[in-house]
XYZ file of C-alpha atoms in Angstrom:
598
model
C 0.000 0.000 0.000
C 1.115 3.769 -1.241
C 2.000 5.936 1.514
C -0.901 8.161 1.916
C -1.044 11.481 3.038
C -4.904 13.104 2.501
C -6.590 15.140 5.078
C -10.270 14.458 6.177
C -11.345 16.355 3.501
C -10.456 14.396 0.943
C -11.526 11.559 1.978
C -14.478 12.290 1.052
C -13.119 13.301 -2.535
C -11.316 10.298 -3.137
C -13.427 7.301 -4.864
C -15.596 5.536 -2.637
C -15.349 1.505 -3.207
C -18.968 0.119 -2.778
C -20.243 -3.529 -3.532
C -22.132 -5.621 -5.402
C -23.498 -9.203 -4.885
C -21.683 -10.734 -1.345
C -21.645 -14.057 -2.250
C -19.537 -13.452 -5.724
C -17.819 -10.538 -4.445
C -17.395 -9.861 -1.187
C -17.325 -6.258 -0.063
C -16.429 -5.801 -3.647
C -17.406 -2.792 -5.894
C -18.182 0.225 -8.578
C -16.582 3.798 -8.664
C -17.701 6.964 -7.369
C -19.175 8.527 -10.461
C -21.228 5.745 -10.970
C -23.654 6.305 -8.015
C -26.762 6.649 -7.736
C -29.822 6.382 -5.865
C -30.954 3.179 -7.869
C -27.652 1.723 -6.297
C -27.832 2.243 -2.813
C -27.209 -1.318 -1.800
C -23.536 -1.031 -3.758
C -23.102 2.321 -1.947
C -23.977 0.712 1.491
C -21.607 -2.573 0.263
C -18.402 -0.396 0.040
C -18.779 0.860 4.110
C -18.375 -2.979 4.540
C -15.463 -2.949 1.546
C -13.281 0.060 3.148
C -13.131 -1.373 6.755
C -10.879 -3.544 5.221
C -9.842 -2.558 1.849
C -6.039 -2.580 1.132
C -6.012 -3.312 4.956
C -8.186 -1.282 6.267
C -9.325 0.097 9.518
C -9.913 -3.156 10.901
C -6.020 -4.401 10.055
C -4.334 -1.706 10.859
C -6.040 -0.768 14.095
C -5.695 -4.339 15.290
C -2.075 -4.186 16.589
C -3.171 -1.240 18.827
C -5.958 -3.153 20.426
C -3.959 -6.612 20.648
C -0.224 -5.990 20.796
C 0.006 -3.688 24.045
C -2.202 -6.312 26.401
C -0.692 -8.351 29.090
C -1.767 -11.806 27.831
C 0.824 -11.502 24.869
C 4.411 -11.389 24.650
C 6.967 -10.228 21.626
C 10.359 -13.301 21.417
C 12.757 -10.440 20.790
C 12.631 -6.898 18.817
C 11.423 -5.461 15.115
C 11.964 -2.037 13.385
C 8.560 -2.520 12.410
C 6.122 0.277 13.338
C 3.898 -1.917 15.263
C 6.530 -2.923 17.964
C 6.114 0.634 19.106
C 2.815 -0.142 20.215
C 3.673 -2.900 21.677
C 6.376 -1.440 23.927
C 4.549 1.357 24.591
C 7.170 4.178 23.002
C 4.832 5.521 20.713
C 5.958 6.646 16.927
C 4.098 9.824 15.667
C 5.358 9.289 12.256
C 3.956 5.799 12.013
C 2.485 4.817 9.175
C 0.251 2.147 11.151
C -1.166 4.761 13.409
C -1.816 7.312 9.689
C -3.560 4.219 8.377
C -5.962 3.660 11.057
C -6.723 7.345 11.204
C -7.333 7.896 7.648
C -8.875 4.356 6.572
C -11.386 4.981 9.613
C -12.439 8.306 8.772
C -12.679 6.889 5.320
C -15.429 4.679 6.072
C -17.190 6.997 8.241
C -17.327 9.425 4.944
C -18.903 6.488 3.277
C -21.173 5.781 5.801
C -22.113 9.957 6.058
C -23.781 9.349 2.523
C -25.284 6.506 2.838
C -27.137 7.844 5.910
C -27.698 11.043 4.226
C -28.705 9.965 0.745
C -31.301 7.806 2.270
C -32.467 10.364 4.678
C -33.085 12.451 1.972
C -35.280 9.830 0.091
C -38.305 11.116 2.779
C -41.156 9.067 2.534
C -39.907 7.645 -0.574
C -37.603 4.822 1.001
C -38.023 1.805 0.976
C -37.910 -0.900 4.204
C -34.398 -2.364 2.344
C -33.442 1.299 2.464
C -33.873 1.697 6.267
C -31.940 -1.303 6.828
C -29.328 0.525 4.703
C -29.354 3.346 6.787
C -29.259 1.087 10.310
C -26.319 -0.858 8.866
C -24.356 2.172 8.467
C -25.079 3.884 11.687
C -23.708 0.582 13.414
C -20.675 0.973 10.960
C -19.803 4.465 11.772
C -20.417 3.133 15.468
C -17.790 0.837 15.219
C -15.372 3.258 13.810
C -15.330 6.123 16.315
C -14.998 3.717 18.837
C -12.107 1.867 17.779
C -10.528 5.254 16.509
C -11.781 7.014 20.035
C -10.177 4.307 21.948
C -6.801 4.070 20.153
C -6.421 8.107 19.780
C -8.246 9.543 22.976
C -7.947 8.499 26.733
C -10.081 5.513 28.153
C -13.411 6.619 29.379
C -12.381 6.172 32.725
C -10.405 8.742 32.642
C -11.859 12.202 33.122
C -14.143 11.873 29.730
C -15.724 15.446 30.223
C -12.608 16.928 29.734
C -10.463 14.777 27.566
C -10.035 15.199 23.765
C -11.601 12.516 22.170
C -11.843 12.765 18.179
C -13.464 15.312 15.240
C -16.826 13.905 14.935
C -17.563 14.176 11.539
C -21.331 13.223 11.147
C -21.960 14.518 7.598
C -20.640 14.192 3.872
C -19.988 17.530 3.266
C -16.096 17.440 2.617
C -15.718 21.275 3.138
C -17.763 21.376 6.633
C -15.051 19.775 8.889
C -14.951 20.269 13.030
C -12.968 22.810 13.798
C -12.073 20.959 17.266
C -12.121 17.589 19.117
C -14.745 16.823 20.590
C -14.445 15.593 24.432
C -13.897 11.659 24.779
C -17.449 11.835 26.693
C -19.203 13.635 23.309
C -17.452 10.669 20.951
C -19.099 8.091 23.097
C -22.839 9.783 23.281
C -22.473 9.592 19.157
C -21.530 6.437 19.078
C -24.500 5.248 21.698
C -26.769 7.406 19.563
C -26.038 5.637 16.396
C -26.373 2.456 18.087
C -29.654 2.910 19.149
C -30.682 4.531 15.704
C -28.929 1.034 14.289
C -31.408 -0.707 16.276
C -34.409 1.310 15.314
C -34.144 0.756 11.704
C -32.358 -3.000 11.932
C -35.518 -4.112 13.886
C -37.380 -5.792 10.990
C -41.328 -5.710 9.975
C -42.617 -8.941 10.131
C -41.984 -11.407 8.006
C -38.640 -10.121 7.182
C -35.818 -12.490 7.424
C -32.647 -10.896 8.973
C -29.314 -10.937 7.353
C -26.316 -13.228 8.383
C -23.446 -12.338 10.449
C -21.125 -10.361 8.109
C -23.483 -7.780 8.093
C -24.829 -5.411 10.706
C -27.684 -6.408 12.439
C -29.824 -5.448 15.023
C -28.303 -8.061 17.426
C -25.313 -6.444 16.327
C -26.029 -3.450 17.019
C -27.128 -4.577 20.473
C -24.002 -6.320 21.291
C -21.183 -3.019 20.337
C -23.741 -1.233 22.451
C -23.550 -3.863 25.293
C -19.547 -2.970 25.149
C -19.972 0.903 25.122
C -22.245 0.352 27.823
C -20.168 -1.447 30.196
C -16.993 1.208 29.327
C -18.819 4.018 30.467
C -19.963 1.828 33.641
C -24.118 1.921 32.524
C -24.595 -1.030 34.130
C -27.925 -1.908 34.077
C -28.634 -0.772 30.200
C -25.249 -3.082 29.486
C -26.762 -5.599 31.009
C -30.257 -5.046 28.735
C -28.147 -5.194 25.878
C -26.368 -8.202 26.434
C -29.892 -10.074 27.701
C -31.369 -8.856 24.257
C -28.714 -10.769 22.163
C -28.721 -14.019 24.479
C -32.137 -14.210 24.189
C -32.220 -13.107 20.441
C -32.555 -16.688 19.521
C -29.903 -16.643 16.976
C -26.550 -17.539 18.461
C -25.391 -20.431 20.591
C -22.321 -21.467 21.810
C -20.146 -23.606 19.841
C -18.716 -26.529 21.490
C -16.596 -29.344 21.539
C -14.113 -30.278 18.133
C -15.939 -26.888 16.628
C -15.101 -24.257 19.066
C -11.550 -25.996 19.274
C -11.029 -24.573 15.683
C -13.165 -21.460 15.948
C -11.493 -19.522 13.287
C -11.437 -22.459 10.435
C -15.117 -21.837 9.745
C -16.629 -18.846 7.891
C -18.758 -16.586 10.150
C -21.910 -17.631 8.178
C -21.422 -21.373 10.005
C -20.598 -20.050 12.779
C -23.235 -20.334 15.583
C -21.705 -18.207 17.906
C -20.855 -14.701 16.121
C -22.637 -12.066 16.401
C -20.463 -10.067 13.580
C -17.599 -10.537 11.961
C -15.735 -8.695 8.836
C -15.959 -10.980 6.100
C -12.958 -12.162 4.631
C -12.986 -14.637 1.553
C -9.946 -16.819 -0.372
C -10.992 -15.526 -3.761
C -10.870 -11.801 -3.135
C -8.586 -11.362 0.347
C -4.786 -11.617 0.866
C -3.748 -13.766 3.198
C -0.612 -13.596 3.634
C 2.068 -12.211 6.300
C 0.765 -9.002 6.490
C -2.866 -10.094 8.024
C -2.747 -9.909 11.651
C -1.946 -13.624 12.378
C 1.064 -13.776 10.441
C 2.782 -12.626 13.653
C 1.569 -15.196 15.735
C 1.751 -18.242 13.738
C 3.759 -19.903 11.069
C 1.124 -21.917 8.066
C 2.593 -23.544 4.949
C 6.136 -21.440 5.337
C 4.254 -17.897 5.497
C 4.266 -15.836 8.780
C 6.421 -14.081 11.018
C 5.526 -16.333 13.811
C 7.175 -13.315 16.417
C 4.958 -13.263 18.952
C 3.267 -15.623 21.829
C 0.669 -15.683 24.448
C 2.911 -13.909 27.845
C 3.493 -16.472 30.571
C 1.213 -14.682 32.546
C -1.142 -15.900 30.178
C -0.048 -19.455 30.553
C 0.251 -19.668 33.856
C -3.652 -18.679 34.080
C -4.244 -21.498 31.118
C -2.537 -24.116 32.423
C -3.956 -24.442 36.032
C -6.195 -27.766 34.918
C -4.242 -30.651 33.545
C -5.382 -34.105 32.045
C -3.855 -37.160 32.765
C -1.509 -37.149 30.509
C 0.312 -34.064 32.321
C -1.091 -32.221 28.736
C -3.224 -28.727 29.198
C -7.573 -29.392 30.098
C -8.857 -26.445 28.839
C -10.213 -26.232 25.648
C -8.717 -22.841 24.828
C -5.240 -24.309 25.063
C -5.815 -25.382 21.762
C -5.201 -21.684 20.089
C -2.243 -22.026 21.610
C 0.642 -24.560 19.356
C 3.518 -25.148 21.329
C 6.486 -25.544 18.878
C 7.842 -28.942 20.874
C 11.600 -30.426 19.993
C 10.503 -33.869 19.717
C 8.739 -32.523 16.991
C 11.129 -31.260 15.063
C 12.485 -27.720 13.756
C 10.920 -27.986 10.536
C 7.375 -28.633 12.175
C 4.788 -25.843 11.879
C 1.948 -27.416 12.447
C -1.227 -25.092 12.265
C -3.056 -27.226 14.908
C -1.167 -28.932 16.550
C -0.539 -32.813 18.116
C -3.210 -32.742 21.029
C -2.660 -36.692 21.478
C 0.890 -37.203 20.605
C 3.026 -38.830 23.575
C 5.648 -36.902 23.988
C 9.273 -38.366 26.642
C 11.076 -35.013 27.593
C 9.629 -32.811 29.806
C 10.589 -29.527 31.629
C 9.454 -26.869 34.199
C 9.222 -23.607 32.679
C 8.933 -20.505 34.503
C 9.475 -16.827 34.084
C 11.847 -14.784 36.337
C 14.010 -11.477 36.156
C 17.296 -11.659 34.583
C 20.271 -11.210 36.548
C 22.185 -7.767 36.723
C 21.081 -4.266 36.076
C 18.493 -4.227 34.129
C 14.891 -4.483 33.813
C 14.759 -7.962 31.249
C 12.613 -10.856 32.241
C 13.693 -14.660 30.598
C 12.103 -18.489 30.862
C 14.239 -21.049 32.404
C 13.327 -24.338 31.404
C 14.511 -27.147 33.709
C 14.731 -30.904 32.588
C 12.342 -32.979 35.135
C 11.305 -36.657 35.312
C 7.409 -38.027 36.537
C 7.994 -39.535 39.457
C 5.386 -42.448 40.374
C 3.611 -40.352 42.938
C 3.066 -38.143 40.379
C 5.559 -35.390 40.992
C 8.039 -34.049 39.044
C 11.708 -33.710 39.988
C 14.492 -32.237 38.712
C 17.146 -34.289 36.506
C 20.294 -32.134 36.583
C 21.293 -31.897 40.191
C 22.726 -28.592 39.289
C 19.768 -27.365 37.822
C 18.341 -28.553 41.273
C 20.946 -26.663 43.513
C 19.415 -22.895 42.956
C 16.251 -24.306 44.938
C 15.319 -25.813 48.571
C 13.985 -28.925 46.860
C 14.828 -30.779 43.641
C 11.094 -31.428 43.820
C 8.477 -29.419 41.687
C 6.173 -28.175 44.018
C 2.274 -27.814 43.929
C -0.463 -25.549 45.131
C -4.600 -25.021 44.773
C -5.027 -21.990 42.536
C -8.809 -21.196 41.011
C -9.842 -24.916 41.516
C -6.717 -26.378 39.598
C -3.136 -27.000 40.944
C -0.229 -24.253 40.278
C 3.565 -25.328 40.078
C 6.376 -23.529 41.526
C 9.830 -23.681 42.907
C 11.403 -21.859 46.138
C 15.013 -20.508 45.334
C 17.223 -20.771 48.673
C 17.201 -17.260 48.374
C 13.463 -18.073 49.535
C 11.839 -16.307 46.139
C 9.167 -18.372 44.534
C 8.969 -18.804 40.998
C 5.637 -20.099 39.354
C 5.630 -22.181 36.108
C 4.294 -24.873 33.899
C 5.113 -28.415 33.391
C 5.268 -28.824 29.788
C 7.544 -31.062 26.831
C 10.257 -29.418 26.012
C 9.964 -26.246 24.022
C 11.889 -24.393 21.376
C 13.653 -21.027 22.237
C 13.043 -18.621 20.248
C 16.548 -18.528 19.197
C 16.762 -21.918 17.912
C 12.694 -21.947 16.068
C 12.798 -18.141 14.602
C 16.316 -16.701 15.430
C 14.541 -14.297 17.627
C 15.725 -14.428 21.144
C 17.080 -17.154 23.036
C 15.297 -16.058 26.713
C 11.789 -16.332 24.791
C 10.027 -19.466 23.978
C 8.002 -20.074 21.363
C 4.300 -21.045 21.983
C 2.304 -20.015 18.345
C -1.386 -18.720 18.150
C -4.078 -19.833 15.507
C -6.752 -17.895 16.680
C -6.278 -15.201 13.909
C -5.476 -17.836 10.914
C -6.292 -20.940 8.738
C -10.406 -19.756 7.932
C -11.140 -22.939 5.285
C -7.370 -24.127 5.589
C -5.794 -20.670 3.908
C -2.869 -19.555 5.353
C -4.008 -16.294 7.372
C -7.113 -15.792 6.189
C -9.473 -14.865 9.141
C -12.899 -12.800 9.013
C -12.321 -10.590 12.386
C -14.748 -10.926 15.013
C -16.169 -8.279 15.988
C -19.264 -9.433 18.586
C -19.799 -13.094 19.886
C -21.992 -14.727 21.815
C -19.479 -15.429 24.700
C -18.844 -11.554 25.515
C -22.506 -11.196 26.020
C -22.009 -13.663 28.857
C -19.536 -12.422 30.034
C -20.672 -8.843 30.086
C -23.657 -9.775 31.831
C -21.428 -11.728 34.080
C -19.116 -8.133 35.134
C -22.531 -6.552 35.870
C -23.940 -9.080 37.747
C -20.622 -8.891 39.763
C -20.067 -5.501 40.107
C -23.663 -5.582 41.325
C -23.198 -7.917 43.819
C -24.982 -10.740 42.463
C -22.708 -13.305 42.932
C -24.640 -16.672 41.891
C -26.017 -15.042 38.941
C -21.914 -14.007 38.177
C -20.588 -17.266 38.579
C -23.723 -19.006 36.420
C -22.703 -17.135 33.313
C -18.815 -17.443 33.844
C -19.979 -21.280 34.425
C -21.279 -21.864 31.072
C -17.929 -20.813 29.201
C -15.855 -23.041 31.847
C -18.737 -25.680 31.369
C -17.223 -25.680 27.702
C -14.279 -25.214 28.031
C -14.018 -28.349 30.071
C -12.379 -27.246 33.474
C -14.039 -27.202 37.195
C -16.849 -24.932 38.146
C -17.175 -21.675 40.169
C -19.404 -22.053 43.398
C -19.752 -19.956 46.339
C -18.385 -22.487 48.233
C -14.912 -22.671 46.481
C -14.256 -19.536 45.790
C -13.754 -19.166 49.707
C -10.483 -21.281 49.297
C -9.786 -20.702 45.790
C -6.520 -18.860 46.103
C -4.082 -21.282 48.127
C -6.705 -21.547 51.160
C -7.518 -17.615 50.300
C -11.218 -16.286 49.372
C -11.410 -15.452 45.440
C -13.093 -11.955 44.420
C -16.076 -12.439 42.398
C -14.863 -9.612 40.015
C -11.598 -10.645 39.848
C -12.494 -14.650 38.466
C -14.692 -12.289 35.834
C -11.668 -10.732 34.858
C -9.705 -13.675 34.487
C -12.412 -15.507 32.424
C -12.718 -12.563 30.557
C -8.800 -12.762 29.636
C -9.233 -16.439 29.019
C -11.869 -16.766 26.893
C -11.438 -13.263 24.457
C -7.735 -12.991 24.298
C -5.887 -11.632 20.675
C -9.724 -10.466 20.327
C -8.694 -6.883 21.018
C -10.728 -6.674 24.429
C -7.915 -7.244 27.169
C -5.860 -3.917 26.774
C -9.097 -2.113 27.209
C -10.196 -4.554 29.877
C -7.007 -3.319 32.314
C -7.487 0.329 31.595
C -11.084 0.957 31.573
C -11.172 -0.242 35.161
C -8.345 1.779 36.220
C -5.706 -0.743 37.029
C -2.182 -0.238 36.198
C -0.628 -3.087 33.161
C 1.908 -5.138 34.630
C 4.558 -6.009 32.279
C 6.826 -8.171 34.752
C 7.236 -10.990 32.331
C 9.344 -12.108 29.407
C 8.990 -10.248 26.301
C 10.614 -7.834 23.660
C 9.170 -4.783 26.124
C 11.827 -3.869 27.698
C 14.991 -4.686 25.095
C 14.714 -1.050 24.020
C 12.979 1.226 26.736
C 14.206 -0.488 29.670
C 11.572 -0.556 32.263
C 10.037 2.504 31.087
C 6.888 0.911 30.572
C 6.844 -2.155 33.200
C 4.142 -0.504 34.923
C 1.519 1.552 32.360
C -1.108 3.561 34.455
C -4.538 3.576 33.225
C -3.773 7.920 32.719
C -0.865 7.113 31.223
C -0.328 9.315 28.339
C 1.127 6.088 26.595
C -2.341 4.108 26.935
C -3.292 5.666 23.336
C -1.513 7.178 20.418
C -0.336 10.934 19.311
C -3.023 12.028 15.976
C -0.912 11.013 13.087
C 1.937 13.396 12.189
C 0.725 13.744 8.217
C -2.746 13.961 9.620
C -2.433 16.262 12.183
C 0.044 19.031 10.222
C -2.791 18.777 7.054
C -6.095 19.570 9.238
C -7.107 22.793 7.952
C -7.730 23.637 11.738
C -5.590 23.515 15.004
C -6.468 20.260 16.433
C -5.370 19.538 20.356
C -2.133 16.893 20.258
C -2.296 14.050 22.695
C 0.978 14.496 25.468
């Protein structure tokens, strides 16, 4: 993609891309000067087309909402622009951040005449018309708030006073906002338009609804369930959230099918709500969709970054009896063994392969002056009690036992070791894996555990339609509430269903009273955890920390600190770090005198 440089203005000059029949052409489309009002439903197509054309908003806002999280972890450094979201440093000059910016605003022009066009049809619209008009007021929805919440402050933070972004709610390319308006304005747009989007996607009778790669009035419901619970409207997120569950039209995928989530187009997919339709005959998918970092298919993909061993450690609590992981979510998660080979880069996996050497591998600070964090990985034996102890002798004589210890953590068991300095160190049992010097000539203190979650839609490389809503969050969401709210049972049934699936014990009232080590479990805080669980790489965890003021804690090993130290080891929820400066090219263009973020 050409370096671009256009101000808001023109991107409403440029040509608009807009669509014709889904099913032959996804997203595809005409040009500009072919519009008309006879072709409204190719105008309305090319809102859907520009969210991810040439990358889009969706692609190139996706390392902002993924890579600065706590549940994933960089093997090493890149002069990319996106590792500078990642460690936090920032890059005003990217052109990842000038993307984002402009490809947003692009769709939201496209969605301004849509709305507008059909507004002006009066009484002479038609009912496909109004659903038009609803589908693009949940699109421009969507954009301001992934655009408010990579280029503003979280809600949480002061919204009444904080810039938040130029709403621009008309088509118009010479009427631009002279200002930005206040974080707090951005979001009352963005709940308007979702409740238009609802008005006008709630269908006559008789009228069947369209699938899941378009908007729809569940869809609608579900972003607004989200916005909701940001700005802490508890009981409305809550409505929201109940409206979709009992919708009708989602259920939970289970079993062998949720295992491989992201193989199946969104259309067989029971459980989303939304997604952003990709398709093999019209998408790349290549390196440069957003799980080419995470996993290696067919010789294509970067395969730089891994889930954080904070991640693990929260994964890995439940074990089968094979030693192997319980939960069903450890299958997004390929560790790249070396009984299986350096060549192997399998997309899935060997869930029921035997394998003979096995390790303890645990995070810890590196020695010396500095602010790095590395894995040790320590060669262990099963004993026939069922522990684990420690081959080497020296590898045993940094700790008071040569014996893997154990401990009750959130109704599973949690290994560690006790140095004779007396610090204890918490890790996995697992076969032995790669570092990531010796898989991807990254760095030899990282290892390498892949992700699929973003790949392999109908066996391709990384093709992936990116989910936008699913069923789960609604759960979930209604879970927080319920939480926050004090109702505990009705908390712990909803987190209970995703557990109940994932195939790991149950929350009761009961355990949580001894859930950590003999210690009483906060209701909010096994929320949190399932939340992290359940929607990681999904672009909700980053959010998750900030919007309820807590402080990211990066004390874990990663590519974070190789280049600012420990700069960013703690990242405050006010942090001006938590979102990015306006785009350099963007911001010097603006025909007015727009406020910089610090």
């Amino acid at each position: 993609m050409k370096k671009i440089q256009y101000i808001l203005t023109a991107l409403c000059l440029m040509f608009i891309m807009v669509g014709c029949n889904l099913d032959v052409r996804m997203y595809d489309g005409i040009m500009m000067e072919d519009f008309n009002t006879r072709n409204l439903q190719d105008l309305s197509q090319g809102s859907y087309r520009l969210l991810k054309n040439d990358g889009g908003l969706i692609d190139y806002g996706y390392p902002f909402w993924n890579f600065g999280a706590d549940d994933i972890t960089w093997n090493g450094t890149s002069t990319g622009g996106t590792f500078y979201m990642y460690e936090y440093s920032r890059n005003i000059g990217s052109t990842v951040i000038e993307y984002a910016w402009e490809l947003g605003y692009r769709t939201v022009g496209n969605c301004n005449l849509v709305i507008e066009t059909i507004e002006g049809l009066g009484n002479g619209r038609t009912e496909e018309d109004v659903i038009l008009m609803g589908e693009n007021f949940y699109l421009r929805a969507l954009c301001y708030f992934l655009l408010v919440n990579e280029f503003a402050q979280p809600y949480s933070n002061n919204p009444a006073q904080n810039p938040g972004l130029p709403l621009k709610l008309n088509y118009n390319p010479d009427d631009l906002p002279p200002s930005r308006a206040t974080v707090a304005e951005v979001y009352d747009q963005i709940v308007k338009d979702l409740q238009d989007a609802i008005r006008y996607l709630t269908l006559p009778d008789g009228m069947k609804s369209k699938s899941n790669i378009y908007a729809t009035k569940e869809a609608a419901q579900a972003l607004l369930a989200r916005v909701y619970l940001y700005m802490e409207r508890w009981d409305e997120a809550r409505e929201m959230a109940d409206a979709v569950i009992h919708s009708g039209r989602f259920e939970l995928e289970t079993g062998e099918r949720y295992a491989i989530y992201p193989q199946h187009i969104p259309e067989n997919n029971k459980e989303t709500i939304f997604a952003v339709r990709r398709t093999i005959e019209k998408d790349d998918a290549g390196y440069s969709r957003p799980g080419g970092m995470f996993i290696r298919v067919d010789n294509n993909g970067w395969e730089e970054m891994s889930p954080s061993s904070r991640y693990m450690e929260l994964l890995e609590l439940h074990l089968n009896d094979r030693d192997m992981p319980q939960d069903l979510r450890s299958r997004f998660v390929i560790k790249r063994y070396v009984e299986d080979g350096a060549s192997d880069y399998s997309v899935t996996g060997y869930p029921d392969k035997v394998y003979r050497n096995w390790t303890f591998a645990y995070a810890r600070k590196q020695s010396g002056d500095n602010a790095h964090y590395e894995y040790i990985k320590i060669k262990v034996s099963r004993q026939e009690d069922g522990t684990y102890r420690i081959t080497n002798a020296s590898d045993a004589s940094p700790f008071r036992s040569d014996v893997i210890q154990s401990e009750p953590c959130n109704l599973g068991k949690r290994f560690y070791v006790t140095g004779t300095n007396g610090i204890k160190y918490i890790g996995r049992i697992e076969p032995e894996v790669f570092d990531a010097a010796t898989k991807r000539n990254k760095d030899a203190r990282f290892l390498v555990y892949a992700i699929n979650k973003c790949s392999y839609q109908e066996q391709r490389l990384h093709l992936w339609s990116t989910v936008i809503s699913r069923l789960a969050e609604m759960y979930l969401i209604r879970a927080e509430v319920s939480a926050v709210k004090g109702n505990t049972q009705d908390a712990l049934d909803d987190v209970n269903l995703l557990r109940r699936r994932a195939g790991i014990p149950e929350w009761t009232v009961d355990n949580m009273a001894t859930a950590e080590d003999g210690q009483p479990k906060d209701i909010k805080k096994i929320v949190e955890e399932e939340r992290m669980l359940e929607l990681a790489w999904e672009g909700h965890r980053r959010f998750d920390i900030f919007r309820t003021r807590q402080t990211l804690d990066r004390r874990y090993p990663g590519g974070h600190t190789l280049r600012v130290g420990g700069q960013f080891l703690d990242v405050p929820y006010n942090s001006p770090a938590v979102c990015e400066f306006i785009p350099q090219a963007q911001y010097d263009a603006y025909p007015y005198k727009l406020e910089q973020n610090p």
